[in-house]
Amino acid sequence: MSADTFAELLAERQVVIVCGTGGVGKTTTAAATALAAAEAGRRAVVVTIDPAKRLADALGIAELGNTPTVIDGPWPGTLAALMLDTKSTFDEVVRRNATDNDQAEQILSNRFYRNVSGTLSGTQDYMAVEKLAELYDSGDWDLVVVDTPPTRDALAFLEAPQMLSRLLDNPIYKLVIAGNRGVFGVANKAAQTVMRQLARVVGAYVVDEAIAFFQSFDGMEKGFKERAQATLALMGDERTAFVLVASPRGDTLDEAHYFLDRIREADLDADAVIVNRMLPATGLSLQQSNALHSSLAADTDAAGAAQALLDLVTAAAADDDRVAELSKAAPLAVLTAVPLLADDVHNLDGLRVIADLLTR
Amino acid sequence: MDPGRFFASSRVLIVAGKGGVGKTVSAAAIASAASKTGRSVLLVEVAGRSASAPIFGVEPQGYEQVIAVHEAEEGDPPRGRIALRSITPDQALLEWIAAHGFKGLVTRMASSGVLEVIATATPGVKDLLVLGRIKAFESEGAFDLIVVDAPAAGHAIGFLRSPTGVRDAARTGTIHRQAVEILDLISDPARCQVVLVTIPEETPVNELIETSFAVEDEVGVRLGPVVVNSVLPAVSGLDIDLASLDVSDMERAALQTAATFRAGRTALQDEQLARLGADLPLDQLHLPQLFGTTIGTAELEVLTDALLAGIEALPEADS
Ligand SMILES: Nc1ncnc2c1ncn2[C@@H]1O[C@H](COP(=O)(O)OP(=O)(O)OP(=O)(O)O)[C@@H](O)[C@H]1O
Ligand SMILES: Nc1ncnc2c1ncn2[C@@H]1O[C@H](COP(=O)(O)OP(=O)(O)O)[C@@H](O)[C@H]1O
Ligand SMILES: [Mg+2]
Ligand SMILES: [Mg+2]
């Protein structure tokens, strides 16, 4: 089941989900992965989330968009990218699931909905998953690569498909709907008490909107649940690879360990671990560098270079220890180290360098 | 500027920024620097686990307060006490609900659902209630300075925007009043200052600039100096010719690799620092990049001294 190289993973899978904390190079890796697949002749699309501006410009996706932009280039396959627009993806989901136009409009104009679709944590994950499912179902792509929002919680992405069904499983929702359907008695009375107390705290207006929101979703739960199940199945089986990106810094490697533990709780595993931004190797040990630094301390000309060497080797040694720990923690994953380049990765040439390093 | 005056200018100091840039480390250095001017400091972390305890070399105690540094004895150099404590947004919401609204059966029957609905209906409510706890610490007055290590991830702006967000979302009710009170606190420079942290790289610098303008315009917060963390210390003579140096070829190559790499990263960094200086009219405090494995008490000393030196070099405030 597990692939031996990153290139093999790209050739075999239909979905690659790129996870990791913010700033480690997730978006860069996701884009480079799609490029590598296009270079191997596949039709690849990457869903990016908040790419660095210059990278977005280089990919021709400077605007939020919900349809893939095809990027021309000298590769045998197809490369396309889009920048996820959470809000309009959510609107599309509502329209698709609504029983009629009226229901859709009612939800879209509700303020509670606008809060959910705009700011609720997990919404970005949820919409990335929706976009993934949509691109996968279209049959237009051999490989869909998904960048994920920065989050501490590795499972946020796996739990995302159930977000809406979970909200609709909320006891308040049940109370409101029970009351609405005229099931008088205990439930309805309890609902009224809860609503009254809520109104005192957050204001009556907020409560009215919340009730309207829950009521307007009536009848749509089934569609959401089915979709969530299908998407979970896709993410949970052989079609999908999870790629974890980390930097060798202590805090992001701690997060990587946490990620590996959590994803195993869901009976999954990372198929590849990419340690990005590794410092360059000098060929000298920490001890040798220390000795050289001492012997050159009095040499006014070379003292600067000696200091730079000692700093670099000190930092690299700390990185190496931490990376060794990580590779022990993920014995089945393909482990790839990508060096810190001299410049940021902000165009296709930069992406190609990363793509080559990944598939080398 | 005299560090004593700097730390006396407001009782609450919020340290905010994008995830991973060094908020916790900077907040620890700020707390430690303030303590060296003789002030007592409460360092509040808004997180699930205490990341600052190891920096001070103490054991984290969950939600209990931990004393990280004791007050100096008579005759010793000035040193205020530093206490650490952490609060989580969920806990703040729960406590607030228990204190303000829901009672008895209703709480037991639907508490989780109610919390979710409140949090959804009024985005930012948890952050707001965290700020509410901080306001309570302020009025208790047990410490001269309260340093807040704001929540991580993309939340720098979300956290500071929460009072205006909630004020506008909940137009009436207890929460609305709470939001208004907290807005009074964070927009009053005599009570609260906000220090934003970044690192000298392109994306973090861009975010910092955007955040700064948004925070001042939308929330009305007056920003203090910006902390730029992980600045590579200057090293001279990186461009010299190593050919005639009396070392082995392997050593020469290693020195060359390191010198070229350091020069390249320094150039990228200086470009970002210059851009930050040009685009954002705020003073900068630089904290050096350290190269070891972890940040503990010895490293904290280095950062504290760098911070104090940076504050001393700041111009005297004009207001
Ligand atoms: N000046 C520095 N030199 C070397 N390492 C540093 C420096 N500042 C921070 N670090 C390291 O960088 C990592 C991130 O720092 P820190 O935990 O302070 O960031 P943060 O902004 O609080 O992160 P989060 O958003 O996750 O709370 C830590 O491993 C810390 O030890
Ligand atoms: N291997 C690398 N060498 C140099 N710069 C890199 C490398 N990987 C990423 N970067 C740069 O680091 C920054 C953050 O990368 P990005 O992919 O946007 O991170 P994330 O999506 O994880 O937040 C970008 O400016 C990018 O160009
Ligand atoms: Mg990204
Ligand atoms: Mg932190």
mmCIF file with all atom_site columns, C-alpha atoms in Angstrom, chain B residues 162-294:
data_model
loop_
_atom_site.group_PDB
_atom_site.id
_atom_site.type_symbol
_atom_site.label_atom_id
_atom_site.label_alt_id
_atom_site.label_comp_id
_atom_site.label_asym_id
_atom_site.label_entity_id
_atom_site.label_seq_id
_atom_site.pdbx_PDB_ins_code
_atom_site.Cartn_x
_atom_site.Cartn_y
_atom_site.Cartn_z
_atom_site.occupancy
_atom_site.B_iso_or_equiv
_atom_site.pdbx_formal_charge
_atom_site.auth_seq_id
_atom_site.auth_comp_id
_atom_site.auth_asym_id
_atom_site.auth_atom_id
_atom_site.pdbx_PDB_model_num
ATOM 1   C CA . SER B 1 162 ? -13.443 40.664 18.525 1.00 0.00 ? 162 SER B CA 1
ATOM 2   C CA . PRO B 1 163 ? -14.850 43.555 20.584 1.00 0.00 ? 163 PRO B CA 1
ATOM 3   C CA . THR B 1 164 ? -16.009 45.541 17.548 1.00 0.00 ? 164 THR B CA 1
ATOM 4   C CA . GLY B 1 165 ? -17.274 42.357 15.865 1.00 0.00 ? 165 GLY B CA 1
ATOM 5   C CA . VAL B 1 166 ? -19.345 41.319 18.855 1.00 0.00 ? 166 VAL B CA 1
ATOM 6   C CA . ARG B 1 167 ? -20.566 44.844 19.554 1.00 0.00 ? 167 ARG B CA 1
ATOM 7   C CA . ASP B 1 168 ? -21.965 45.022 16.026 1.00 0.00 ? 168 ASP B CA 1
ATOM 8   C CA . ALA B 1 169 ? -23.308 41.454 15.896 1.00 0.00 ? 169 ALA B CA 1
ATOM 9   C CA . ALA B 1 170 ? -25.142 41.426 19.218 1.00 0.00 ? 170 ALA B CA 1
ATOM 10  C CA . ARG B 1 171 ? -26.864 44.772 19.160 1.00 0.00 ? 171 ARG B CA 1
ATOM 11  C CA . THR B 1 172 ? -28.296 44.395 22.642 1.00 0.00 ? 172 THR B CA 1
ATOM 12  C CA . GLY B 1 173 ? -27.908 42.109 25.614 1.00 0.00 ? 173 GLY B CA 1
ATOM 13  C CA . THR B 1 174 ? -25.214 41.388 28.143 1.00 0.00 ? 174 THR B CA 1
ATOM 14  C CA . ILE B 1 175 ? -22.618 40.419 25.555 1.00 0.00 ? 175 ILE B CA 1
ATOM 15  C CA . HIS B 1 176 ? -23.046 43.695 23.727 1.00 0.00 ? 176 HIS B CA 1
ATOM 16  C CA . ARG B 1 177 ? -22.384 45.659 26.910 1.00 0.00 ? 177 ARG B CA 1
ATOM 17  C CA . GLN B 1 178 ? -19.338 43.530 27.637 1.00 0.00 ? 178 GLN B CA 1
ATOM 18  C CA . ALA B 1 179 ? -17.981 44.270 24.145 1.00 0.00 ? 179 ALA B CA 1
ATOM 19  C CA . VAL B 1 180 ? -18.367 48.003 24.626 1.00 0.00 ? 180 VAL B CA 1
ATOM 20  C CA . GLU B 1 181 ? -16.506 47.910 27.951 1.00 0.00 ? 181 GLU B CA 1
ATOM 21  C CA . ILE B 1 182 ? -13.643 45.957 26.450 1.00 0.00 ? 182 ILE B CA 1
ATOM 22  C CA . LEU B 1 183 ? -13.396 48.273 23.504 1.00 0.00 ? 183 LEU B CA 1
ATOM 23  C CA . ASP B 1 184 ? -12.942 51.085 26.014 1.00 0.00 ? 184 ASP B CA 1
ATOM 24  C CA . LEU B 1 185 ? -10.022 49.191 27.497 1.00 0.00 ? 185 LEU B CA 1
ATOM 25  C CA . ILE B 1 186 ? -8.155  48.252 24.350 1.00 0.00 ? 186 ILE B CA 1
ATOM 26  C CA . SER B 1 187 ? -8.605  51.579 22.594 1.00 0.00 ? 187 SER B CA 1
ATOM 27  C CA . ASP B 1 188 ? -7.297  53.590 25.543 1.00 0.00 ? 188 ASP B CA 1
ATOM 28  C CA . PRO B 1 189 ? -3.507  53.964 25.181 1.00 0.00 ? 189 PRO B CA 1
ATOM 29  C CA . ALA B 1 190 ? -3.214  54.858 28.846 1.00 0.00 ? 190 ALA B CA 1
ATOM 30  C CA . ARG B 1 191 ? -4.598  51.434 29.792 1.00 0.00 ? 191 ARG B CA 1
ATOM 31  C CA . CYS B 1 192 ? -3.557  49.132 26.950 1.00 0.00 ? 192 CYS B CA 1
ATOM 32  C CA . GLN B 1 193 ? -0.926  48.952 24.263 1.00 0.00 ? 193 GLN B CA 1
ATOM 33  C CA . VAL B 1 194 ? -0.596  46.398 21.495 1.00 0.00 ? 194 VAL B CA 1
ATOM 34  C CA . VAL B 1 195 ? 2.764   45.114 20.328 1.00 0.00 ? 195 VAL B CA 1
ATOM 35  C CA . LEU B 1 196 ? 2.738   43.194 17.053 1.00 0.00 ? 196 LEU B CA 1
ATOM 36  C CA . VAL B 1 197 ? 5.401   40.579 16.372 1.00 0.00 ? 197 VAL B CA 1
ATOM 37  C CA . THR B 1 198 ? 6.768   39.493 13.017 1.00 0.00 ? 198 THR B CA 1
ATOM 38  C CA . ILE B 1 199 ? 9.840   37.884 11.500 1.00 0.00 ? 199 ILE B CA 1
ATOM 39  C CA . PRO B 1 200 ? 11.860  39.517 8.712  1.00 0.00 ? 200 PRO B CA 1
ATOM 40  C CA . GLU B 1 201 ? 10.366  37.449 5.876  1.00 0.00 ? 201 GLU B CA 1
ATOM 41  C CA . GLU B 1 202 ? 8.119   38.498 3.060  1.00 0.00 ? 202 GLU B CA 1
ATOM 42  C CA . THR B 1 203 ? 4.753   37.011 3.975  1.00 0.00 ? 203 THR B CA 1
ATOM 43  C CA . PRO B 1 204 ? 4.925   37.766 7.706  1.00 0.00 ? 204 PRO B CA 1
ATOM 44  C CA . VAL B 1 205 ? 5.978   41.355 6.959  1.00 0.00 ? 205 VAL B CA 1
ATOM 45  C CA . ASN B 1 206 ? 3.095   41.801 4.519  1.00 0.00 ? 206 ASN B CA 1
ATOM 46  C CA . GLU B 1 207 ? 0.673   40.454 7.073  1.00 0.00 ? 207 GLU B CA 1
ATOM 47  C CA . LEU B 1 208 ? 2.047   42.681 9.767  1.00 0.00 ? 208 LEU B CA 1
ATOM 48  C CA . ILE B 1 209 ? 1.610   45.791 7.666  1.00 0.00 ? 209 ILE B CA 1
ATOM 49  C CA . GLU B 1 210 ? -1.963  44.876 6.774  1.00 0.00 ? 210 GLU B CA 1
ATOM 50  C CA . THR B 1 211 ? -2.789  43.949 10.353 1.00 0.00 ? 211 THR B CA 1
ATOM 51  C CA . SER B 1 212 ? -1.354  47.189 11.713 1.00 0.00 ? 212 SER B CA 1
ATOM 52  C CA . PHE B 1 213 ? -3.473  49.396 9.538  1.00 0.00 ? 213 PHE B CA 1
ATOM 53  C CA . ALA B 1 214 ? -6.593  47.303 10.122 1.00 0.00 ? 214 ALA B CA 1
ATOM 54  C CA . VAL B 1 215 ? -6.121  47.278 13.886 1.00 0.00 ? 215 VAL B CA 1
ATOM 55  C CA . GLU B 1 216 ? -5.586  51.008 14.169 1.00 0.00 ? 216 GLU B CA 1
ATOM 56  C CA . ASP B 1 217 ? -8.370  51.952 11.770 1.00 0.00 ? 217 ASP B CA 1
ATOM 57  C CA . GLU B 1 218 ? -11.059 49.468 12.708 1.00 0.00 ? 218 GLU B CA 1
ATOM 58  C CA . VAL B 1 219 ? -10.431 48.877 16.374 1.00 0.00 ? 219 VAL B CA 1
ATOM 59  C CA . GLY B 1 220 ? -8.918  52.227 17.267 1.00 0.00 ? 220 GLY B CA 1
ATOM 60  C CA . VAL B 1 221 ? -5.994  50.608 19.064 1.00 0.00 ? 221 VAL B CA 1
ATOM 61  C CA . ARG B 1 222 ? -2.767  52.613 19.317 1.00 0.00 ? 222 ARG B CA 1
ATOM 62  C CA . LEU B 1 223 ? 0.101   50.364 18.378 1.00 0.00 ? 223 LEU B CA 1
ATOM 63  C CA . GLY B 1 224 ? 3.353   50.309 20.315 1.00 0.00 ? 224 GLY B CA 1
ATOM 64  C CA . PRO B 1 225 ? 6.644   49.455 18.650 1.00 0.00 ? 225 PRO B CA 1
ATOM 65  C CA . VAL B 1 226 ? 6.784   46.373 16.430 1.00 0.00 ? 226 VAL B CA 1
ATOM 66  C CA . VAL B 1 227 ? 8.897   43.437 17.592 1.00 0.00 ? 227 VAL B CA 1
ATOM 67  C CA . VAL B 1 228 ? 10.893  41.910 14.755 1.00 0.00 ? 228 VAL B CA 1
ATOM 68  C CA . ASN B 1 229 ? 11.974  38.507 16.024 1.00 0.00 ? 229 ASN B CA 1
ATOM 69  C CA . SER B 1 230 ? 14.684  36.179 14.753 1.00 0.00 ? 230 SER B CA 1
ATOM 70  C CA . VAL B 1 231 ? 16.842  38.875 13.179 1.00 0.00 ? 231 VAL B CA 1
ATOM 71  C CA . LEU B 1 232 ? 20.165  37.412 12.057 1.00 0.00 ? 232 LEU B CA 1
ATOM 72  C CA . PRO B 1 233 ? 22.935  39.144 14.025 1.00 0.00 ? 233 PRO B CA 1
ATOM 73  C CA . ALA B 1 234 ? 25.233  41.130 11.755 1.00 0.00 ? 234 ALA B CA 1
ATOM 74  C CA . VAL B 1 235 ? 28.491  39.395 10.908 1.00 0.00 ? 235 VAL B CA 1
ATOM 75  C CA . SER B 1 236 ? 31.186  41.324 9.080  1.00 0.00 ? 236 SER B CA 1
ATOM 76  C CA . GLY B 1 237 ? 33.654  40.077 6.509  1.00 0.00 ? 237 GLY B CA 1
ATOM 77  C CA . LEU B 1 238 ? 31.401  37.516 4.821  1.00 0.00 ? 238 LEU B CA 1
ATOM 78  C CA . ASP B 1 239 ? 32.652  38.485 1.385  1.00 0.00 ? 239 ASP B CA 1
ATOM 79  C CA . ILE B 1 240 ? 36.369  38.100 1.968  1.00 0.00 ? 240 ILE B CA 1
ATOM 80  C CA . ASP B 1 241 ? 38.474  35.788 -0.185 1.00 0.00 ? 241 ASP B CA 1
ATOM 81  C CA . LEU B 1 242 ? 39.179  32.611 1.749  1.00 0.00 ? 242 LEU B CA 1
ATOM 82  C CA . ALA B 1 243 ? 41.676  31.231 -0.787 1.00 0.00 ? 243 ALA B CA 1
ATOM 83  C CA . SER B 1 244 ? 44.782  32.183 1.169  1.00 0.00 ? 244 SER B CA 1
ATOM 84  C CA . LEU B 1 245 ? 43.445  31.066 4.526  1.00 0.00 ? 245 LEU B CA 1
ATOM 85  C CA . ASP B 1 246 ? 45.544  28.409 6.227  1.00 0.00 ? 246 ASP B CA 1
ATOM 86  C CA . VAL B 1 247 ? 42.866  25.717 6.607  1.00 0.00 ? 247 VAL B CA 1
ATOM 87  C CA . SER B 1 248 ? 42.068  22.394 4.945  1.00 0.00 ? 248 SER B CA 1
ATOM 88  C CA . ASP B 1 249 ? 40.124  22.384 1.672  1.00 0.00 ? 249 ASP B CA 1
ATOM 89  C CA . MET B 1 250 ? 37.162  20.866 3.384  1.00 0.00 ? 250 MET B CA 1
ATOM 90  C CA . GLU B 1 251 ? 37.164  23.591 6.025  1.00 0.00 ? 251 GLU B CA 1
ATOM 91  C CA . ARG B 1 252 ? 37.552  26.239 3.368  1.00 0.00 ? 252 ARG B CA 1
ATOM 92  C CA . ALA B 1 253 ? 34.567  24.882 1.472  1.00 0.00 ? 253 ALA B CA 1
ATOM 93  C CA . ALA B 1 254 ? 32.491  24.767 4.659  1.00 0.00 ? 254 ALA B CA 1
ATOM 94  C CA . LEU B 1 255 ? 33.420  28.347 5.540  1.00 0.00 ? 255 LEU B CA 1
ATOM 95  C CA . GLN B 1 256 ? 32.542  29.403 2.006  1.00 0.00 ? 256 GLN B CA 1
ATOM 96  C CA . THR B 1 257 ? 29.147  27.657 2.094  1.00 0.00 ? 257 THR B CA 1
ATOM 97  C CA . ALA B 1 258 ? 28.303  29.219 5.437  1.00 0.00 ? 258 ALA B CA 1
ATOM 98  C CA . ALA B 1 259 ? 29.467  32.703 4.465  1.00 0.00 ? 259 ALA B CA 1
ATOM 99  C CA . THR B 1 260 ? 27.552  32.672 1.170  1.00 0.00 ? 260 THR B CA 1
ATOM 100 C CA . PHE B 1 261 ? 24.420  31.323 2.827  1.00 0.00 ? 261 PHE B CA 1
ATOM 101 C CA . ARG B 1 262 ? 24.542  33.849 5.660  1.00 0.00 ? 262 ARG B CA 1
ATOM 102 C CA . ALA B 1 263 ? 25.139  36.725 3.245  1.00 0.00 ? 263 ALA B CA 1
ATOM 103 C CA . GLY B 1 264 ? 22.201  35.631 1.070  1.00 0.00 ? 264 GLY B CA 1
ATOM 104 C CA . ARG B 1 265 ? 19.751  35.247 3.966  1.00 0.00 ? 265 ARG B CA 1
ATOM 105 C CA . THR B 1 266 ? 20.949  38.539 5.472  1.00 0.00 ? 266 THR B CA 1
ATOM 106 C CA . ALA B 1 267 ? 20.328  40.342 2.195  1.00 0.00 ? 267 ALA B CA 1
ATOM 107 C CA . LEU B 1 268 ? 16.780  38.932 2.001  1.00 0.00 ? 268 LEU B CA 1
ATOM 108 C CA . GLN B 1 269 ? 16.178  39.907 5.609  1.00 0.00 ? 269 GLN B CA 1
ATOM 109 C CA . ASP B 1 270 ? 17.524  43.432 5.203  1.00 0.00 ? 270 ASP B CA 1
ATOM 110 C CA . GLU B 1 271 ? 15.281  43.934 2.206  1.00 0.00 ? 271 GLU B CA 1
ATOM 111 C CA . GLN B 1 272 ? 12.266  43.025 4.354  1.00 0.00 ? 272 GLN B CA 1
ATOM 112 C CA . LEU B 1 273 ? 13.386  45.191 7.286  1.00 0.00 ? 273 LEU B CA 1
ATOM 113 C CA . ALA B 1 274 ? 13.822  48.146 4.964  1.00 0.00 ? 274 ALA B CA 1
ATOM 114 C CA . ARG B 1 275 ? 10.402  47.558 3.446  1.00 0.00 ? 275 ARG B CA 1
ATOM 115 C CA . LEU B 1 276 ? 8.818   47.323 6.880  1.00 0.00 ? 276 LEU B CA 1
ATOM 116 C CA . GLY B 1 277 ? 10.493  50.575 7.882  1.00 0.00 ? 277 GLY B CA 1
ATOM 117 C CA . ALA B 1 278 ? 9.323   52.316 4.721  1.00 0.00 ? 278 ALA B CA 1
ATOM 118 C CA . ASP B 1 279 ? 5.729   51.068 4.736  1.00 0.00 ? 279 ASP B CA 1
ATOM 119 C CA . LEU B 1 280 ? 4.936   51.162 8.434  1.00 0.00 ? 280 LEU B CA 1
ATOM 120 C CA . PRO B 1 281 ? 5.576   54.265 10.517 1.00 0.00 ? 281 PRO B CA 1
ATOM 121 C CA . LEU B 1 282 ? 6.198   52.390 13.779 1.00 0.00 ? 282 LEU B CA 1
ATOM 122 C CA . ASP B 1 283 ? 9.396   51.943 15.788 1.00 0.00 ? 283 ASP B CA 1
ATOM 123 C CA . GLN B 1 284 ? 11.036  48.521 15.592 1.00 0.00 ? 284 GLN B CA 1
ATOM 124 C CA . LEU B 1 285 ? 12.527  46.434 18.383 1.00 0.00 ? 285 LEU B CA 1
ATOM 125 C CA . HIS B 1 286 ? 14.775  43.654 17.099 1.00 0.00 ? 286 HIS B CA 1
ATOM 126 C CA . LEU B 1 287 ? 15.275  40.313 18.827 1.00 0.00 ? 287 LEU B CA 1
ATOM 127 C CA . PRO B 1 288 ? 18.241  38.260 17.592 1.00 0.00 ? 288 PRO B CA 1
ATOM 128 C CA . GLN B 1 289 ? 17.927  34.858 15.964 1.00 0.00 ? 289 GLN B CA 1
ATOM 129 C CA . LEU B 1 290 ? 19.386  32.260 18.328 1.00 0.00 ? 290 LEU B CA 1
ATOM 130 C CA . PHE B 1 291 ? 20.843  29.075 16.938 1.00 0.00 ? 291 PHE B CA 1
ATOM 131 C CA . GLY B 1 292 ? 20.567  26.437 19.654 1.00 0.00 ? 292 GLY B CA 1
ATOM 132 C CA . THR B 1 293 ? 17.950  23.764 20.225 1.00 0.00 ? 293 THR B CA 1
ATOM 133 C CA . THR B 1 294 ? 15.599  25.412 22.671 1.00 0.00 ? 294 THR B CA 1
#
